Short mmCIF file of C-alpha atoms in Angstrom, two decimals:
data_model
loop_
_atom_site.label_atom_id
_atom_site.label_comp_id
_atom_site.label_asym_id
_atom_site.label_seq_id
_atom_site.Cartn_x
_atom_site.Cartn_y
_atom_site.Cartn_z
CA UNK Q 23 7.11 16.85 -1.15
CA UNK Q 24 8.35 13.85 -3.27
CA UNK Q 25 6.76 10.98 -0.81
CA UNK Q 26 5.17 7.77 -0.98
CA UNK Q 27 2.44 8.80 1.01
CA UNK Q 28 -0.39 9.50 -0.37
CA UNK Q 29 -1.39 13.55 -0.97
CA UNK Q 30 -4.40 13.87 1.33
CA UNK Q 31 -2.71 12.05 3.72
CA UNK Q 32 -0.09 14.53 3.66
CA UNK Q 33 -1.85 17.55 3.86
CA UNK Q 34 -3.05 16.28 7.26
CA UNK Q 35 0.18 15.63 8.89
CA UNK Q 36 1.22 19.13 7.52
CA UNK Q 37 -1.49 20.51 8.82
CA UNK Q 38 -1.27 18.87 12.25
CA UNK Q 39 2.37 20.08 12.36
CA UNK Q 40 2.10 23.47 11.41
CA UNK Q 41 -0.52 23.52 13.98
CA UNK Q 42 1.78 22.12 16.73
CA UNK Q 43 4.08 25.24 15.18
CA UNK Q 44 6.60 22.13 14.12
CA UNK Q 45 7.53 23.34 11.13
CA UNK Q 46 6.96 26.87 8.90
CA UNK Q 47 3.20 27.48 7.75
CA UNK Q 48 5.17 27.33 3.96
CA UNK Q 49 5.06 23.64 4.70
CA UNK Q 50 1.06 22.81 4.32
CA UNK Q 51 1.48 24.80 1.06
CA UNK Q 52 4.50 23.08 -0.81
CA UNK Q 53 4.29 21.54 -3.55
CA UNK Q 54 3.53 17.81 -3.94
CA UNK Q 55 5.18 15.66 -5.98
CA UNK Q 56 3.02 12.51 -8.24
CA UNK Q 57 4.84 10.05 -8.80
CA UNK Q 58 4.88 6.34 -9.73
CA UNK Q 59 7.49 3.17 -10.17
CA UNK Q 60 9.86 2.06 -8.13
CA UNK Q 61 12.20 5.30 -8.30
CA UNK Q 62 11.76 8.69 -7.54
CA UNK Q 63 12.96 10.58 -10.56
CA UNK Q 64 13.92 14.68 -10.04
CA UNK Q 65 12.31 14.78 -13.38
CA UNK Q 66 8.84 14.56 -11.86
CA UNK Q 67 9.14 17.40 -10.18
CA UNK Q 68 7.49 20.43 -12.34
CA UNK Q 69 10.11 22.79 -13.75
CA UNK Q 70 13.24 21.12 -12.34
CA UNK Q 71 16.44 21.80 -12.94
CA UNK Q 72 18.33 18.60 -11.68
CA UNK Q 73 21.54 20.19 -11.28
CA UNK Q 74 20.46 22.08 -8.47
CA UNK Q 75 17.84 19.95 -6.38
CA UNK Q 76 18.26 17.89 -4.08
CA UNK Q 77 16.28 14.50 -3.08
CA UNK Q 78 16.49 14.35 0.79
CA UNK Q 79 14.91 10.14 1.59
CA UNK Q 80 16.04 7.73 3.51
CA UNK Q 81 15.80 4.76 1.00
CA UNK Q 82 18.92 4.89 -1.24
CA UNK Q 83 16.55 2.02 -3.34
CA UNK Q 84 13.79 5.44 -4.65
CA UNK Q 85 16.85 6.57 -5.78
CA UNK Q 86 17.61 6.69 -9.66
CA UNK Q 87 21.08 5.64 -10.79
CA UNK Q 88 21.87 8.74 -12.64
CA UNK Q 89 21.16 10.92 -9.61
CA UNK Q 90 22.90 9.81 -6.38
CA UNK Q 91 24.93 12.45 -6.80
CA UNK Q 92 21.80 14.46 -5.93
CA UNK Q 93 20.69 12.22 -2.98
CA UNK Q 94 21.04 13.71 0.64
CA UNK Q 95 20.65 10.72 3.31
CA UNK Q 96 18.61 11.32 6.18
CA UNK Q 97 17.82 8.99 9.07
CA UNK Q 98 14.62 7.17 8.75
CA UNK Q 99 11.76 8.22 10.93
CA UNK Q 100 10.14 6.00 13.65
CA UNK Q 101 7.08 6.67 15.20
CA UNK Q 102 5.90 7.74 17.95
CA UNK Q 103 7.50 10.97 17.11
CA UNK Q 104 9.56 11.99 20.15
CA UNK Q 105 11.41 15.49 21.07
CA UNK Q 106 14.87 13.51 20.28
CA UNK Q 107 13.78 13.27 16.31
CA UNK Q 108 15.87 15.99 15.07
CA UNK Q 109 16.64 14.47 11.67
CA UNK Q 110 15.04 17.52 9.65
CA UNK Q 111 16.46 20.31 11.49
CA UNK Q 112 19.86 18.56 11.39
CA UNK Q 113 19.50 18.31 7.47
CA UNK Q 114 18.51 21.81 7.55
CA UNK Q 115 21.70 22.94 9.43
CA UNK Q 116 23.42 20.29 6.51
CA UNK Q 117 21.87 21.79 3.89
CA UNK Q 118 22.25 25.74 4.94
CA UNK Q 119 26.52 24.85 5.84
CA UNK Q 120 26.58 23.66 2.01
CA UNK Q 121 24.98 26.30 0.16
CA UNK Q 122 22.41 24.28 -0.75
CA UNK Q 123 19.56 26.75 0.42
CA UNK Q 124 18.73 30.58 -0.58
#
């Protein structure tokens, strides 16, 4: 989770969703990314390889120069979470039709 909130903070809203059965239980356990700057670098991200990760955000600005070409867009999220956010599955679906997941 590359993010700019904070880890413990997180781990709650992961918890609460897997709880709500939102999302997999995998997604309390992933990994967390620290990070700091204005720019969220794929080099932060323990045993990387660039070439093949992707950095899902919606703020084109946390993105690094040399690695749009990595960058997925995704709408930004507005709360109060509502049963017509779909933004993650429909990344998902993006993601899966371009052979960008196992």
């Amino acid at each position: 989770m590359f993010t700019t909130v904070r880890e413990e903070k997180f781990r709650q809203i992961a918890r609460l969703l897997v709880s709500e059965s939102v999302v997999p239980d995998w997604f309390e356990r992933m990994e967390y990314v620290e990070w700091d700057g204005h720019k969220k670098d794929l080099s932060f991200i323990n045993d990387c390889n660039i070439e093949s990760t992707f950095l899902v955000d919606d703020v084109e600005a946390y993105v690094m120069d040399d690695q749009k070409d990595r960058w997925l867009e995704i709408e930004q999220f507005a709360s109060p979470y509502s049963d017509s956010d779909t933004e993650l599955v429909s990344m998902l679906r993006r993601l899966q039709e371009s052979n960008c997941t196992q």
